[in-house]
Amino acid sequence: MKTTYYGQSTLMIETEGKKLLFDPFITPNPAAKHIDIHALKPDYILVSHGHGDHVADLVAIQKSSGALVICIAEIAGWLGKKGIEAHGMNIGGGFNFDFGRVKMVNAVHSSTMPDGAAGGNPAGFVLYSEGKKIYYAGDTALTYDMKLLEDENLDWAVLPIGDNYTMGVDDAIKATDFINCKNIIGVHYDTFPVIAIDKEEAREKFVKAGINIKLPAIGEEIEL
């Protein structure tokens, strides 16, 4: 199993011969302008919530790939009006797909679609595949609900660290204790001035806390 990072909170996980793309925001990101979104060809697109920096390329990539979208029920309804098939879920529910299982978990944030339509509740996902458990937090504050993942024995977690709109570095470090996971991929930072971070300082804080932190470059692959 491996993941490739495409900036902001966008990454692709390849598992069981399938490609799962999370929160596609690529073409509006100047740092990712070299990425051809139509070459990605995911089999599934997982959407944590409706904000533009998570769905900007959702429709375009789905139409060029035919991917099945996995998302909260309200976003599934929004996509249905555009003629796009989606698998709607809700917080606490899980479903078995051909690559493994996905459970939708709570995130503390907000969610509105770019056109102002209701985006339902924000969410995170736990992916169960190839005997591994991966937590994709989405955009979230530090929340005590993360303690519900403590006994999952997660292999990796993808956490936002940019502050202002989500957890910052210090709260993300606390989150690693809540979820009982020390292999972390940091996302949702540096794309905009208000979420710019000092990467070296952030890395030092994580390492001091005994955490294996990855702050990947755009296009970088990580074995999970």
mmCIF file of C-alpha atoms in Angstrom:
data_model
loop_
_atom_site.group_PDB
_atom_site.id
_atom_site.type_symbol
_atom_site.label_atom_id
_atom_site.label_comp_id
_atom_site.label_asym_id
_atom_site.label_seq_id
_atom_site.Cartn_x
_atom_site.Cartn_y
_atom_site.Cartn_z
ATOM 1 C CA MET A 1 0.000 0.000 0.000
ATOM 2 C CA LYS A 2 1.298 3.459 -0.853
ATOM 3 C CA THR A 3 0.107 7.051 -0.933
ATOM 4 C CA THR A 4 1.045 9.948 -3.187
ATOM 5 C CA TYR A 5 0.603 13.532 -1.991
ATOM 6 C CA TYR A 6 -0.805 16.204 -4.323
ATOM 7 C CA GLY A 7 -0.884 19.254 -2.043
ATOM 8 C CA GLN A 8 -3.273 20.720 0.544
ATOM 9 C CA SER A 9 -5.235 17.668 1.776
ATOM 10 C CA THR A 10 -5.195 15.764 -1.504
ATOM 11 C CA LEU A 11 -3.602 12.352 -1.631
ATOM 12 C CA MET A 12 -4.018 9.069 -3.484
ATOM 13 C CA ILE A 13 -3.906 5.736 -1.685
ATOM 14 C CA GLU A 14 -3.286 2.682 -3.857
ATOM 15 C CA THR A 15 -4.476 -0.559 -2.307
ATOM 16 C CA GLU A 16 -5.795 -3.910 -3.544
ATOM 17 C CA GLY A 17 -5.298 -2.775 -7.132
ATOM 18 C CA LYS A 18 -7.541 0.271 -6.644
ATOM 19 C CA LYS A 19 -6.755 3.997 -6.498
ATOM 20 C CA LEU A 20 -8.488 6.082 -3.830
ATOM 21 C CA LEU A 21 -8.223 9.856 -4.205
ATOM 22 C CA PHE A 22 -8.998 12.027 -1.181
ATOM 23 C CA ASP A 23 -10.323 15.620 -1.319
ATOM 24 C CA PRO A 24 -9.194 16.688 -4.814
ATOM 25 C CA PHE A 25 -7.913 20.274 -4.806
ATOM 26 C CA ILE A 26 -5.149 20.486 -7.405
ATOM 27 C CA THR A 27 -5.719 22.869 -10.324
ATOM 28 C CA PRO A 28 -6.322 25.983 -8.136
ATOM 29 C CA ASN A 29 -3.116 25.264 -6.178
ATOM 30 C CA PRO A 30 -0.123 27.003 -7.835
ATOM 31 C CA ALA A 31 2.258 24.544 -6.175
ATOM 32 C CA ALA A 32 0.499 21.642 -7.933
ATOM 33 C CA LYS A 33 0.086 23.213 -11.375
ATOM 34 C CA HIS A 34 2.305 20.531 -12.945
ATOM 35 C CA ILE A 35 -0.143 17.755 -11.973
ATOM 36 C CA ASP A 36 -2.419 16.541 -14.796
ATOM 37 C CA ILE A 37 -5.676 15.790 -13.020
ATOM 38 C CA HIS A 38 -7.004 13.789 -15.962
ATOM 39 C CA ALA A 39 -4.075 11.385 -15.734
ATOM 40 C CA LEU A 40 -4.859 10.421 -12.125
ATOM 41 C CA LYS A 41 -7.731 8.049 -13.008
ATOM 42 C CA PRO A 42 -8.878 7.106 -9.495
ATOM 43 C CA ASP A 43 -11.351 4.289 -8.976
ATOM 44 C CA TYR A 44 -12.827 6.067 -5.960
ATOM 45 C CA ILE A 45 -12.894 9.669 -4.704
ATOM 46 C CA LEU A 46 -13.411 10.185 -0.974
ATOM 47 C CA VAL A 47 -14.689 13.608 0.050
ATOM 48 C CA SER A 48 -14.532 14.744 3.668
ATOM 49 C CA HIS A 49 -16.621 17.908 3.283
ATOM 50 C CA GLY A 50 -17.812 20.481 0.775
ATOM 51 C CA HIS A 51 -15.340 23.355 0.940
ATOM 52 C CA GLY A 52 -13.710 24.452 -2.292
ATOM 53 C CA ASP A 53 -10.206 23.514 -1.173
ATOM 54 C CA HIS A 54 -11.410 19.904 -0.957
ATOM 55 C CA VAL A 55 -13.762 19.574 -3.941
ATOM 56 C CA ALA A 56 -12.419 21.979 -6.560
ATOM 57 C CA ASP A 57 -11.495 19.183 -8.977
ATOM 58 C CA LEU A 58 -14.090 16.650 -7.818
ATOM 59 C CA VAL A 59 -16.460 16.903 -10.766
ATOM 60 C CA ALA A 60 -13.745 17.172 -13.419
ATOM 61 C CA ILE A 61 -11.799 14.164 -12.108
ATOM 62 C CA GLN A 62 -14.937 12.074 -11.651
ATOM 63 C CA LYS A 63 -16.059 12.753 -15.204
ATOM 64 C CA SER A 64 -12.656 11.866 -16.660
ATOM 65 C CA SER A 65 -12.256 8.719 -14.576
ATOM 66 C CA GLY A 66 -15.744 7.422 -13.816
ATOM 67 C CA ALA A 67 -14.724 7.098 -10.159
ATOM 68 C CA LEU A 68 -17.312 6.299 -7.520
ATOM 69 C CA VAL A 69 -17.502 9.136 -4.992
ATOM 70 C CA ILE A 70 -17.722 8.223 -1.298
ATOM 71 C CA CYS A 71 -19.072 11.086 0.815
ATOM 72 C CA ILE A 72 -21.679 12.289 3.300
ATOM 73 C CA ALA A 73 -25.271 11.829 2.129
ATOM 74 C CA GLU A 74 -25.880 15.530 1.425
ATOM 75 C CA ILE A 75 -22.878 15.773 -0.895
ATOM 76 C CA ALA A 76 -24.044 12.577 -2.615
ATOM 77 C CA GLY A 77 -27.379 14.303 -3.242
ATOM 78 C CA TRP A 78 -25.610 17.407 -4.586
ATOM 79 C CA LEU A 79 -23.586 15.240 -6.968
ATOM 80 C CA GLY A 80 -26.692 13.319 -8.026
ATOM 81 C CA LYS A 81 -28.196 16.534 -9.355
ATOM 82 C CA LYS A 82 -25.122 16.783 -11.586
ATOM 83 C CA GLY A 83 -25.614 13.250 -12.853
ATOM 84 C CA ILE A 84 -22.695 11.857 -10.821
ATOM 85 C CA GLU A 85 -22.978 8.548 -9.003
ATOM 86 C CA ALA A 86 -21.980 8.658 -5.347
ATOM 87 C CA HIS A 87 -22.096 6.339 -2.375
ATOM 88 C CA GLY A 88 -23.609 8.384 0.437
ATOM 89 C CA MET A 89 -22.716 7.613 4.049
ATOM 90 C CA ASN A 90 -23.086 9.237 7.437
ATOM 91 C CA ILE A 91 -21.122 9.574 10.649
ATOM 92 C CA GLY A 92 -20.515 6.276 12.409
ATOM 93 C CA GLY A 93 -21.472 4.143 9.424
ATOM 94 C CA GLY A 94 -19.208 1.773 7.537
ATOM 95 C CA PHE A 95 -19.397 -0.064 4.216
ATOM 96 C CA ASN A 96 -17.449 -2.835 2.515
ATOM 97 C CA PHE A 97 -16.054 -2.014 -0.917
ATOM 98 C CA ASP A 98 -13.969 -4.159 -3.275
ATOM 99 C CA PHE A 99 -10.736 -2.695 -1.851
ATOM 100 C CA GLY A 100 -11.711 -3.017 1.814
ATOM 101 C CA ARG A 101 -13.885 -1.214 4.333
ATOM 102 C CA VAL A 102 -14.498 2.500 4.934
ATOM 103 C CA LYS A 103 -15.948 3.906 8.139
ATOM 104 C CA MET A 104 -17.047 7.525 8.323
ATOM 105 C CA VAL A 105 -16.106 9.256 11.573
ATOM 106 C CA ASN A 106 -16.721 12.638 13.141
ATOM 107 C CA ALA A 107 -14.825 15.829 12.296
ATOM 108 C CA VAL A 108 -15.379 19.222 13.931
ATOM 109 C CA HIS A 109 -15.436 21.846 11.192
ATOM 110 C CA SER A 110 -18.072 23.274 8.802
ATOM 111 C CA SER A 111 -19.247 22.234 5.342
ATOM 112 C CA THR A 112 -20.869 24.189 2.539
ATOM 113 C CA MET A 113 -20.583 23.441 -1.165
ATOM 114 C CA PRO A 114 -18.900 26.028 -3.432
ATOM 115 C CA ASP A 115 -22.306 27.069 -4.829
ATOM 116 C CA GLY A 116 -23.727 27.605 -1.338
ATOM 117 C CA ALA A 117 -25.630 24.328 -1.116
ATOM 118 C CA ALA A 118 -25.648 22.458 2.172
ATOM 119 C CA GLY A 119 -22.695 20.100 2.502
ATOM 120 C CA GLY A 120 -23.956 18.067 5.449
ATOM 121 C CA ASN A 121 -21.601 17.383 8.338
ATOM 122 C CA PRO A 122 -17.829 17.311 7.868
ATOM 123 C CA ALA A 123 -16.273 13.896 8.297
ATOM 124 C CA GLY A 124 -13.137 11.817 8.446
ATOM 125 C CA PHE A 125 -12.585 8.262 7.262
ATOM 126 C CA VAL A 126 -10.970 5.104 8.574
ATOM 127 C CA LEU A 127 -9.772 2.847 5.765
ATOM 128 C CA TYR A 128 -9.378 -0.875 6.428
ATOM 129 C CA SER A 129 -7.426 -2.594 3.651
ATOM 130 C CA GLU A 130 -4.572 -5.085 3.242
ATOM 131 C CA GLY A 131 -4.680 -5.720 6.981
ATOM 132 C CA LYS A 132 -3.920 -2.055 7.702
ATOM 133 C CA LYS A 133 -5.930 0.778 9.235
ATOM 134 C CA ILE A 134 -5.503 4.326 7.952
ATOM 135 C CA TYR A 135 -7.234 7.356 9.495
ATOM 136 C CA TYR A 136 -7.869 10.342 7.246
ATOM 137 C CA ALA A 137 -9.050 13.084 9.581
ATOM 138 C CA GLY A 138 -10.269 15.615 7.017
ATOM 139 C CA ASP A 139 -10.504 19.186 8.257
ATOM 140 C CA THR A 140 -11.040 19.066 11.990
ATOM 141 C CA ALA A 141 -10.347 20.617 15.332
ATOM 142 C CA LEU A 142 -8.869 18.522 18.093
ATOM 143 C CA THR A 143 -11.857 16.631 19.428
ATOM 144 C CA TYR A 144 -12.293 14.107 22.202
ATOM 145 C CA ASP A 145 -14.187 11.901 19.727
ATOM 146 C CA MET A 146 -10.751 10.930 18.421
ATOM 147 C CA LYS A 147 -10.395 8.845 21.583
ATOM 148 C CA LEU A 148 -12.885 6.443 19.983
ATOM 149 C CA LEU A 149 -10.067 5.405 17.632
ATOM 150 C CA GLU A 150 -7.623 4.667 20.432
ATOM 151 C CA ASP A 151 -8.119 0.898 20.361
ATOM 152 C CA GLU A 152 -8.168 0.609 16.562
ATOM 153 C CA ASN A 153 -4.373 0.193 16.478
ATOM 154 C CA LEU A 154 -4.075 2.535 13.516
ATOM 155 C CA ASP A 155 -1.074 2.108 11.239
ATOM 156 C CA TRP A 156 -1.099 5.675 9.886
ATOM 157 C CA ALA A 157 -3.073 8.883 10.336
ATOM 158 C CA VAL A 158 -3.420 11.868 8.004
ATOM 159 C CA LEU A 159 -3.904 14.985 10.139
ATOM 160 C CA PRO A 160 -4.322 18.678 9.297
ATOM 161 C CA ILE A 161 -1.632 20.833 10.927
ATOM 162 C CA GLY A 162 -1.981 24.306 9.390
ATOM 163 C CA ASP A 163 -3.923 26.015 12.205
ATOM 164 C CA ASN A 164 -6.469 28.834 11.624
ATOM 165 C CA TYR A 165 -9.082 26.604 9.899
ATOM 166 C CA THR A 166 -8.100 23.295 11.553
ATOM 167 C CA MET A 167 -5.831 21.904 14.235
ATOM 168 C CA GLY A 168 -2.377 23.369 14.410
ATOM 169 C CA VAL A 169 0.803 21.448 15.124
ATOM 170 C CA ASP A 170 0.423 21.410 18.920
ATOM 171 C CA ASP A 171 -3.153 20.111 18.817
ATOM 172 C CA ALA A 172 -2.222 17.570 16.148
ATOM 173 C CA ILE A 173 0.458 16.233 18.494
ATOM 174 C CA LYS A 174 -2.202 15.878 21.212
ATOM 175 C CA ALA A 175 -4.396 14.104 18.663
ATOM 176 C CA THR A 176 -1.739 11.434 18.154
ATOM 177 C CA ASP A 177 -2.187 10.473 21.810
ATOM 178 C CA PHE A 178 -5.980 10.422 21.478
ATOM 179 C CA ILE A 179 -5.862 8.132 18.434
ATOM 180 C CA ASN A 180 -2.877 6.112 19.681
ATOM 181 C CA CYS A 181 -0.940 6.467 16.430
ATOM 182 C CA LYS A 182 2.615 7.708 15.967
ATOM 183 C CA ASN A 183 2.901 7.434 12.149
ATOM 184 C CA ILE A 184 1.542 10.741 10.871
ATOM 185 C CA ILE A 185 1.241 12.480 7.507
ATOM 186 C CA GLY A 186 0.705 16.217 7.975
ATOM 187 C CA VAL A 187 -1.546 18.040 5.497
ATOM 188 C CA HIS A 188 -3.561 21.259 5.073
ATOM 189 C CA TYR A 189 -0.712 23.737 5.473
ATOM 190 C CA ASP A 190 1.237 26.300 3.381
ATOM 191 C CA THR A 191 -1.348 26.484 0.575
ATOM 192 C CA PHE A 192 -2.570 29.900 1.753
ATOM 193 C CA PRO A 193 -0.787 32.580 3.823
ATOM 194 C CA VAL A 194 -3.028 32.039 6.858
ATOM 195 C CA ILE A 195 -2.029 28.365 7.081
ATOM 196 C CA ALA A 196 1.692 28.825 6.413
ATOM 197 C CA ILE A 197 3.871 27.019 8.943
ATOM 198 C CA ASP A 198 7.531 26.716 9.832
ATOM 199 C CA LYS A 199 8.069 23.162 8.588
ATOM 200 C CA GLU A 200 11.346 22.630 10.417
ATOM 201 C CA GLU A 201 9.907 23.827 13.712
ATOM 202 C CA ALA A 202 6.860 21.617 13.178
ATOM 203 C CA ARG A 203 9.022 18.613 12.361
ATOM 204 C CA GLU A 204 11.135 19.180 15.473
ATOM 205 C CA LYS A 205 8.026 19.289 17.677
ATOM 206 C CA PHE A 206 6.686 16.045 16.272
ATOM 207 C CA VAL A 207 10.029 14.273 16.545
ATOM 208 C CA LYS A 208 10.495 15.500 20.131
ATOM 209 C CA ALA A 209 7.111 13.952 20.927
ATOM 210 C CA GLY A 210 8.297 10.620 19.532
ATOM 211 C CA ILE A 211 6.205 10.837 16.374
ATOM 212 C CA ASN A 212 7.211 9.591 12.921
ATOM 213 C CA ILE A 213 6.105 12.631 10.915
ATOM 214 C CA LYS A 214 5.949 12.921 7.146
ATOM 215 C CA LEU A 215 5.579 16.332 5.512
ATOM 216 C CA PRO A 216 5.722 15.189 1.889
ATOM 217 C CA ALA A 217 6.518 17.246 -1.167
ATOM 218 C CA ILE A 218 3.903 17.364 -3.905
ATOM 219 C CA GLY A 219 4.223 14.177 -5.917
ATOM 220 C CA GLU A 220 6.120 12.347 -3.173
ATOM 221 C CA GLU A 221 5.195 8.719 -2.484
ATOM 222 C CA ILE A 222 5.070 7.142 0.979
ATOM 223 C CA GLU A 223 4.851 3.432 1.705
ATOM 224 C CA LEU A 224 2.134 2.759 4.261
#
